[in-house]
Structures are given as C-alpha cells and as structure tokens.
Coordinates of C-alpha atoms in Angstrom, one line a residue:
Chain V
X549 CA 192.0 7.7 80.6
X550 CA 193.7 10.3 78.4
X551 CA 195.9 12.9 80.1
X552 CA 193.7 15.8 79.2
X553 CA 190.8 14.3 81.1
X554 CA 192.7 14.0 84.4
X555 CA 192.0 16.6 87.0
X556 CA 195.4 17.5 88.5
X557 CA 197.5 20.6 88.3
X558 CA 201.0 21.6 89.4
X559 CA 201.6 23.8 92.4
X560 CA 205.2 25.1 92.4
X561 CA 206.0 22.4 89.9
X562 CA 204.6 19.6 92.1
X563 CA 201.6 17.8 90.6
X564 CA 198.5 17.6 92.9
X565 CA 195.4 15.4 92.4
X566 CA 192.4 17.7 92.8
X567 CA 189.6 15.1 92.9
X568 CA 189.6 12.5 95.7
X569 CA 188.4 9.1 94.5
X570 CA 189.0 9.8 90.8
X571 CA 190.1 6.2 90.2
X572 CA 186.4 5.3 90.1
X573 CA 186.5 6.5 86.5
X574 CA 189.4 4.2 85.5
X575 CA 188.2 1.4 83.3
X576 CA 189.2 -2.0 84.7
X577 CA 186.7 -4.1 82.7
X578 CA 189.5 -5.6 80.6
X579 CA 190.8 -7.4 83.7
X580 CA 187.9 -9.9 83.9
X581 CA 187.0 -13.0 82.0
X582 CA 183.5 -13.5 83.6
X583 CA 181.0 -10.9 84.8
X584 CA 178.5 -11.0 87.7
X585 CA 174.8 -10.8 86.7
X586 CA 172.1 -9.8 89.3
X587 CA 168.7 -11.5 89.4
X588 CA 166.2 -9.5 91.4
X589 CA 163.7 -12.3 91.9
X590 CA 166.0 -14.4 94.1
X591 CA 167.5 -11.5 96.1
X592 CA 166.7 -11.3 99.9
X593 CA 168.5 -7.9 100.4
X594 CA 171.1 -9.4 102.8
X595 CA 173.8 -6.9 101.7
X596 CA 176.5 -9.7 101.6
X597 CA 177.6 -8.9 98.1
X598 CA 177.9 -5.2 98.9
X599 CA 179.9 -5.8 102.0
X600 CA 182.3 -8.3 100.4
X601 CA 183.1 -6.4 97.2
X602 CA 186.8 -5.5 97.4
X603 CA 186.6 -2.9 94.7
X604 CA 183.4 -1.1 95.7
X605 CA 182.0 -2.1 92.4
X606 CA 178.6 -2.9 94.0
X607 CA 176.6 0.1 95.2
X608 CA 173.6 -0.3 97.5
X609 CA 170.3 1.3 96.6
X610 CA 166.8 0.8 97.9
X611 CA 166.1 -1.5 95.1
X612 CA 169.1 -3.7 95.8
X613 CA 172.7 -4.0 94.6
X614 CA 173.8 -2.1 91.4
X615 CA 176.9 -3.5 89.7
X616 CA 179.4 -1.0 88.3
X617 CA 181.0 -2.9 85.4
X618 CA 183.7 -0.3 84.9
X619 CA 185.3 -1.1 88.3
X620 CA 184.5 -4.8 88.5
X621 CA 187.6 -6.9 88.1
X622 CA 185.7 -10.2 88.0
X623 CA 186.9 -11.8 91.3
X624 CA 183.4 -13.5 91.7
X625 CA 183.3 -13.2 95.5
X626 CA 179.7 -11.9 95.2
X627 CA 178.7 -15.0 93.2
X628 CA 180.4 -17.4 95.6
X629 CA 179.1 -15.8 98.8
X630 CA 175.5 -15.1 97.7
X631 CA 173.3 -17.4 99.9
X632 CA 170.4 -17.5 97.4
X633 CA 172.3 -17.6 94.1
X634 CA 170.8 -14.2 93.1
X635 CA 174.3 -13.4 91.6
X636 CA 175.3 -15.6 88.7
X637 CA 178.3 -15.5 86.4
X638 CA 178.4 -15.0 82.7
X639 CA 181.3 -15.2 80.3
X640 CA 182.5 -12.0 78.7
X641 CA 181.5 -12.0 75.1
X642 CA 184.7 -10.8 73.4
Chain I
X498 CA 179.3 5.0 117.4
X499 CA 177.0 2.2 118.5
X500 CA 178.3 -1.4 118.2
X501 CA 177.2 -3.0 114.9
X502 CA 174.9 -6.0 115.4
X503 CA 174.7 -7.5 112.0
X504 CA 175.8 -7.1 108.4
X505 CA 172.8 -4.9 107.5
X506 CA 173.9 -2.3 110.1
X507 CA 177.2 -1.6 108.3
X508 CA 177.2 2.0 107.1
X509 CA 176.3 2.5 103.4
X510 CA 179.1 4.8 102.2
X511 CA 182.4 4.0 100.5
X512 CA 185.5 6.1 101.2
X513 CA 187.5 3.7 98.9
X514 CA 186.3 3.6 95.4
X515 CA 187.1 1.0 92.7
X516 CA 189.5 1.3 89.8
X517 CA 192.7 0.8 91.9
X518 CA 195.6 -1.3 90.7
X519 CA 195.4 -4.0 93.4
X520 CA 194.7 -7.6 92.3
X521 CA 191.2 -8.9 91.8
X522 CA 189.7 -10.3 95.1
X523 CA 192.3 -8.5 97.2
X524 CA 191.7 -9.1 100.9
X525 CA 193.6 -6.2 102.4
X526 CA 191.8 -3.8 100.0
X527 CA 188.5 -5.1 101.2
X528 CA 189.7 -4.7 104.8
X529 CA 190.5 -1.1 104.2
X530 CA 187.2 -0.4 102.6
X531 CA 185.3 -2.0 105.6
X532 CA 187.5 -0.2 108.2
X533 CA 186.8 3.2 106.6
X534 CA 183.1 2.7 107.0
X535 CA 183.6 2.8 110.8
X536 CA 186.5 5.3 110.9
X537 CA 184.7 7.9 108.7
X538 CA 186.0 10.7 106.6
X539 CA 188.0 12.3 109.4
X540 CA 190.8 9.9 109.2
X541 CA 194.5 10.1 108.3
X542 CA 195.9 6.8 107.0
X543 CA 199.7 6.2 107.3
X544 CA 200.9 3.4 105.0
X545 CA 204.4 2.0 104.9
X546 CA 205.7 0.5 101.7
X547 CA 203.7 -2.6 100.8
X548 CA 200.8 -3.9 98.6
X549 CA 198.5 -1.1 99.7
X550 CA 200.9 1.5 98.4
X551 CA 199.5 0.5 95.0
X552 CA 196.1 2.2 95.8
X553 CA 197.0 5.8 95.1
X554 CA 199.1 5.7 91.9
X555 CA 199.5 9.1 90.3
X556 CA 197.4 10.6 88.7
X557 CA 194.6 8.4 90.1
X558 CA 193.6 7.8 93.7
X559 CA 190.7 5.6 95.0
X560 CA 190.9 7.3 98.4
X561 CA 188.6 9.9 99.8
X562 CA 190.6 10.4 103.0
X563 CA 194.2 11.6 103.8
X564 CA 197.0 9.3 103.1
X565 CA 200.7 9.5 104.1
X566 CA 203.0 7.1 102.4
X567 CA 206.3 6.5 104.3
X568 CA 209.3 4.2 104.4
X569 CA 208.7 0.6 105.5
X570 CA 210.5 1.1 108.9
X571 CA 208.6 4.0 110.4
X572 CA 204.9 3.9 109.9
X573 CA 204.1 3.8 113.6
X574 CA 206.4 6.7 114.5
X575 CA 205.0 8.8 111.6
X576 CA 201.5 8.1 113.1
X577 CA 202.8 9.3 116.5
X578 CA 204.1 12.5 114.8
X579 CA 200.8 13.1 113.1
X580 CA 199.0 12.7 116.4
X581 CA 201.3 15.2 118.1
X582 CA 200.9 17.6 115.2
X583 CA 197.1 17.4 115.5
X584 CA 197.3 17.9 119.3
X585 CA 199.4 21.0 118.7
X586 CA 196.7 22.4 116.3
X587 CA 194.0 21.5 118.9
X588 CA 192.3 19.0 116.6
X589 CA 190.8 16.2 118.7
X590 CA 188.3 14.4 116.4
X591 CA 190.7 12.9 113.8
X592 CA 191.6 9.2 113.7
X593 CA 195.2 8.4 113.0
X594 CA 195.4 4.9 111.5
X595 CA 198.3 2.9 110.4
X596 CA 197.6 0.4 107.6
X597 CA 200.8 -1.7 107.1
X598 CA 201.6 -5.2 106.0
X599 CA 203.1 -8.0 108.0
X600 CA 206.7 -7.4 106.7
X601 CA 206.5 -3.9 107.9
X602 CA 205.0 -4.9 111.2
X603 CA 206.7 -8.1 112.2
X604 CA 210.2 -7.6 110.8
X605 CA 211.3 -4.2 109.5
X606 CA 209.1 -1.8 111.4
X607 CA 208.9 -3.6 114.7
X608 CA 211.2 -1.2 116.6
X609 CA 209.1 1.8 115.8
X610 CA 205.9 -0.1 116.5
X611 CA 207.2 -1.2 119.9
X612 CA 208.3 2.4 120.7
X613 CA 204.9 3.9 119.7
X614 CA 203.0 1.2 121.6
X615 CA 204.9 1.5 124.9
X616 CA 204.3 5.3 124.8
X617 CA 200.6 4.6 124.4
X618 CA 200.1 7.1 121.6
X619 CA 196.5 7.5 120.4
X620 CA 196.9 5.5 117.2
X621 CA 195.1 2.6 115.7
X622 CA 197.5 0.2 114.1
X623 CA 196.0 -2.2 111.6
X624 CA 198.3 -4.9 110.2
X625 CA 197.0 -6.7 107.1
X626 CA 198.8 -10.0 107.5
X627 CA 199.1 -11.8 104.2
X628 CA 201.9 -13.9 105.7
X629 CA 204.7 -12.9 103.2
X630 CA 206.1 -9.9 101.3
X631 CA 203.3 -10.0 98.8
X632 CA 204.3 -6.9 96.8
X633 CA 207.8 -8.1 95.9
X634 CA 206.9 -11.6 94.9
X635 CA 206.0 -13.5 98.0
X636 CA 209.2 -13.8 100.1
X637 CA 209.2 -15.3 103.6
X638 CA 208.6 -13.1 106.6
X639 CA 208.4 -14.1 110.3
X640 CA 204.6 -14.2 109.9
X641 CA 204.8 -17.0 107.3
X642 CA 203.3 -20.1 108.8
X643 CA 205.0 -23.5 109.0
X644 CA 204.9 -25.5 105.8
X645 CA 204.2 -22.6 103.4
X646 CA 205.9 -22.4 100.0
X647 CA 207.4 -19.0 99.4
X648 CA 210.0 -17.6 97.0
X649 CA 212.8 -17.7 99.6
X650 CA 211.7 -21.1 101.1
X651 CA 210.8 -23.1 98.0
X652 CA 209.6 -26.7 98.4
X653 CA 212.1 -29.1 96.8
X654 CA 213.8 -32.5 97.1
X655 CA 216.1 -31.3 99.9
X656 CA 213.5 -29.4 101.8
X657 CA 210.0 -30.9 101.3
X658 CA 208.4 -28.7 104.0
X659 CA 209.0 -25.3 102.6
X660 CA 209.1 -22.8 105.5
X661 CA 210.4 -24.6 108.5
X662 CA 210.2 -21.8 111.0
X663 CA 207.2 -21.3 113.2
X664 CA 205.6 -17.8 112.9
X665 CA 205.9 -15.1 115.6
X666 CA 203.1 -14.8 118.1
X667 CA 202.6 -11.1 117.5
X668 CA 199.5 -10.7 119.7
X669 CA 201.4 -12.0 122.8
X670 CA 204.3 -9.6 121.9
X671 CA 201.9 -6.6 121.6
X672 CA 200.0 -7.8 124.7
X673 CA 203.1 -7.3 126.9
X674 CA 203.0 -3.6 125.9
X675 CA 199.7 -3.4 127.8
X676 CA 197.7 -2.1 124.8
X677 CA 194.5 -3.3 123.3
X678 CA 195.2 -5.9 120.7
X679 CA 192.9 -8.2 118.6
X680 CA 192.8 -10.5 115.6
X681 CA 190.2 -10.1 112.9
X682 CA 189.1 -12.0 109.8
X683 CA 187.3 -10.7 106.7
X684 CA 184.7 -13.5 107.0
X685 CA 183.4 -11.9 110.2
X686 CA 183.1 -8.3 109.2
X687 CA 180.8 -7.4 112.2
X688 CA 183.4 -8.6 114.7
X689 CA 186.2 -6.8 112.8
X690 CA 184.3 -3.5 112.6
X691 CA 183.3 -3.7 116.3
X692 CA 187.0 -4.1 117.2
X693 CA 187.9 -1.0 115.2
X694 CA 185.0 0.9 116.9
X695 CA 186.4 -0.2 120.3
X696 CA 189.9 1.0 119.3
X697 CA 188.5 4.3 118.0
X698 CA 186.9 5.1 121.3
X699 CA 190.0 4.3 123.3
X700 CA 192.5 7.0 124.5
X701 CA 195.6 5.0 123.7
X702 CA 197.4 2.6 121.3
X703 CA 195.5 -0.3 119.8
X704 CA 196.7 -3.0 117.5
X705 CA 194.4 -5.0 115.2
X706 CA 195.7 -7.8 113.0
X707 CA 193.6 -8.7 110.0
X708 CA 194.2 -11.9 108.0
X709 CA 194.6 -10.4 104.5
X710 CA 193.9 -13.3 102.2
X711 CA 196.1 -12.9 99.1
X712 CA 194.8 -14.8 96.1
X713 CA 198.0 -14.2 94.0
X714 CA 200.5 -15.2 96.6
X715 CA 198.5 -18.0 98.3
X716 CA 197.7 -19.3 94.8
X717 CA 193.9 -19.8 94.9
X718 CA 190.9 -18.7 92.8
X719 CA 190.0 -15.1 94.1
X720 CA 186.4 -16.2 94.5
X721 CA 187.4 -18.2 97.6
X722 CA 188.7 -15.2 99.5
X723 CA 185.9 -15.2 102.1
X724 CA 185.7 -19.0 102.2
X725 CA 189.4 -19.3 103.1
X726 CA 189.1 -16.5 105.7
X727 CA 186.2 -18.4 107.3
X728 CA 188.0 -21.7 107.2
X729 CA 191.1 -20.1 108.7
X730 CA 189.0 -19.3 111.8
X731 CA 187.1 -22.6 111.8
X732 CA 190.3 -24.7 111.5
X733 CA 192.1 -22.8 114.3
X734 CA 194.8 -21.4 112.0
X735 CA 193.6 -17.8 112.8
X736 CA 191.6 -17.8 116.1
X737 CA 189.7 -14.6 116.8
X738 CA 190.5 -13.2 120.2
X739 CA 191.5 -10.0 121.9
X740 CA 193.8 -9.0 124.7
X741 CA 192.7 -6.0 126.7
X742 CA 195.0 -4.9 129.6
X743 CA 196.8 -8.3 129.5
X744 CA 193.5 -10.2 129.8
X745 CA 192.5 -12.6 127.0
X746 CA 189.0 -13.2 125.7
X747 CA 188.1 -15.5 122.8
X748 CA 185.6 -14.0 120.4
X749 CA 184.6 -17.1 118.5
X750 CA 184.5 -20.3 120.4
X751 CA 184.0 -23.7 118.8
X752 CA 183.5 -27.1 120.5
X753 CA 185.6 -28.8 117.9
X754 CA 187.9 -27.4 115.3
X755 CA 187.8 -28.5 111.7
X756 CA 191.0 -30.4 110.5
X757 CA 193.6 -28.0 109.0
X758 CA 193.6 -30.2 105.9
X759 CA 190.4 -28.5 104.7
X760 CA 192.1 -25.1 104.8
X761 CA 195.3 -26.3 103.2
X762 CA 193.7 -28.1 100.3
X763 CA 192.3 -24.9 98.8
X764 CA 195.7 -23.1 98.6
X765 CA 198.5 -23.6 96.1
X766 CA 201.2 -22.6 98.6
X767 CA 200.5 -25.8 100.7
X768 CA 200.2 -28.0 97.6
X769 CA 202.4 -31.2 98.0
X770 CA 203.0 -30.6 101.7
X771 CA 204.0 -34.1 102.9
X772 CA 201.7 -35.8 105.5
X773 CA 204.2 -35.4 108.3
X774 CA 204.2 -31.6 107.7
X775 CA 200.4 -31.5 107.9
X776 CA 200.6 -33.5 111.2
X777 CA 203.1 -31.0 112.6
X778 CA 201.0 -28.0 111.6
X779 CA 197.9 -29.7 113.2
X780 CA 199.8 -30.2 116.4
X781 CA 200.9 -26.5 116.4
X782 CA 197.3 -25.4 115.9
X783 CA 196.0 -27.7 118.6
X784 CA 198.7 -26.5 121.0
X785 CA 197.8 -22.8 120.4
X786 CA 194.1 -23.5 120.6
X787 CA 194.5 -25.3 124.0
X788 CA 196.6 -22.4 125.3
X789 CA 193.9 -19.9 124.3
X790 CA 191.1 -21.9 125.9
X791 CA 193.1 -22.3 129.1
X792 CA 193.7 -18.6 129.5
X793 CA 190.2 -17.5 128.3
X794 CA 188.9 -14.6 130.5
X795 CA 192.2 -14.8 132.5
X796 CA 195.5 -12.9 132.6
X797 CA 197.4 -14.0 129.5
X798 CA 200.7 -12.2 129.3

C-alpha cells in the first residue's frame, strides 16, 4: 500500500490511525506457495474452515465460505481440517 | 450470552481482520479472533510485549477494538488501572482483557499478575502459551516442557535432552489465589469460548490459559496447527480442566490417553529426543493425569 492511500493523520504531531481494521486491505498474497480452492458440491456447511482461519480470510455467507485471497497466507489449515475435502489446494502459478 | 452448544453457534462477525504481520497459521492470532467473537466490540485488550504486539503495526491495524500495548512486566496491573478508570467514569459494560504470552505471564509479569489476582479485580487474563519466547527467536521460559529444543537449551552431544527443567504448574499457582482458572485448546473452540463466556459473566478475576501452537518455533507445517492442538489434549500433554473456587473439574475425560510419541513426532523441536527422554516425558504426563483424575470434582488446591 502506498503512503497516500493510508487513512491516518497527525493530531498535535502524533499520527493516529483513523480506520479500525485497515490491515484487511494489505496484500499478503505473496506469502503463500499454495492457495485453497472451494468446491461447493462437497460442502456440508459445517463452518469448520471459517472458525479455524487464523487470518479471517474466509468470510461466511448464506451460500457458504468465501475466500479472500488478499489476506490468505496459505497456511492450509482449512484444507487439512475440512471433513469432506471440499477445500483443496492448488499451486500458485507464478 | 447463552452458552455455545456447537461450532455452528459461534457468532459470525470478525473483530480481527486479516493482513496482519503474524506468521501463517498462527495459533495465538486464531485464539484472539475466536475470543473477540464472544467478548464483542465493547472490549479493551491489554497486551504486553510479545508476538501479538505485531498485530497493530503502524500505519495498519487489524483490530476493531481498543488495544493498549504496555511493557512486558505490567499487563495485569495496567488492566486493573483500566478497570478502575472505567469504574470512575461509571462505565459498567466494558470487558477488560489481557492477552499476554507465556514469558510475560510465567516469568516477567508474574508479580503484577499475582497482585491483580489476589485483589480479585474484574479482569479476564488470557495467556497464549506457546511454551517459549516466540517473538525473539524461541528462548526457554519456565513454561517450556521437558525435552524441548530451544535457542537457550539446544540439543547437543553434552545435553541430548534439550530443556531439562519441568514446566511450572501455573493453574495450580493461580488456583491458590482463589480465582477462576481454566485451560483451553484451539481444537476445542466451543469449550474455549464457553470458558471466556463464563469469565465474562463473573465479577472478579479469571485466568484462562490457551495452548498457542506456534508453527515457526515448534517447527512444523502450519497446516497441522489444529491437529497438534487436538493431539496435545488427547495425549495428556495439555489436559482441559478448570479450577473454580479451588475445586477442580475435568472438561475432557478419556478412558485411555494416546502415547505422547504421536504428539512429539509431528514437531521439529522434539526431533532426536532420545528414548529415555520420551519415557521420562510420558511418566510426567501420566503422573499429572492421575493427579487430575484423583482430584476431579474435589478440592484441588
């Protein structure tokens, strides 16, 4: 993220972050070697992947989990813990 | 808040977003994310120097709640001060939570923790125990288990065991302060969140200790974070129990424990631990497990 895009300002010379949770926009995709892929057919909506994601990269919607590949660091906990193999791993292309 | 019955009941909001600088598959970060689901947005977190200090790095913060970062010695007393400040302002519905590591809890910050506990301040103290000083390169603390390889207790020709000391029994120590204390594991999130819920409802000090699996320090593939947390409970290395008003109750009871070897094999820090070290570790685990079963539903400390 470039400095102009950041939302903070100085109050009496002390910089203050104005937006709570602004780290969600930081790109961590370069950290991972493999990425998780979601297959809807095998999913039983057990919410295990959503509960165990340490980086909140999986959001829960009515249709099931949605993976945010900006935050995902590729720890593969969701792939290992999924009881029905609805989460599989894929190598990053570049 | 009603007790949580299964994993599907866990609230669907995140007060800790992604994009922080902690390692991939970080156990303590997952623990904080889960804890905030029960604690809610009206929470002040007090953190002493440690791994979780890496979460808010200027100018980014993954947190949506208040966060006070303080020196490693005085997280508990800062929390007591925050509670007194809130009382002076007449604010009753805020949770004051300490999230500190095992170095800050067992060793450096123990004096302030003990003082806050004995005064029974309304504070929830969560210790994420990764069994070493993880942030500075995995040096030995008094929470490091027997036989673990750390930076200050390296395994070598003269010392094949690694860490030769036996870790401190912190729950017993906190139990004598007559406060609510419990252990928790990431592999049992419903049990962990119900313990936090119980602590939140209490008008006094509560101490919860979470096994914060550390993929970098313990030297394993981050995908096994939950598997290792589960094995720690099943092998008796990390039994789940609580002490309420000096009475012990076991939360997860097993007829037979799995051999500790299964837990040790997955981790690089126990690699090349000689067989007599494994036998000693197994006897320590069996001794602790027998003690817990003997005092189950009885006065413990």
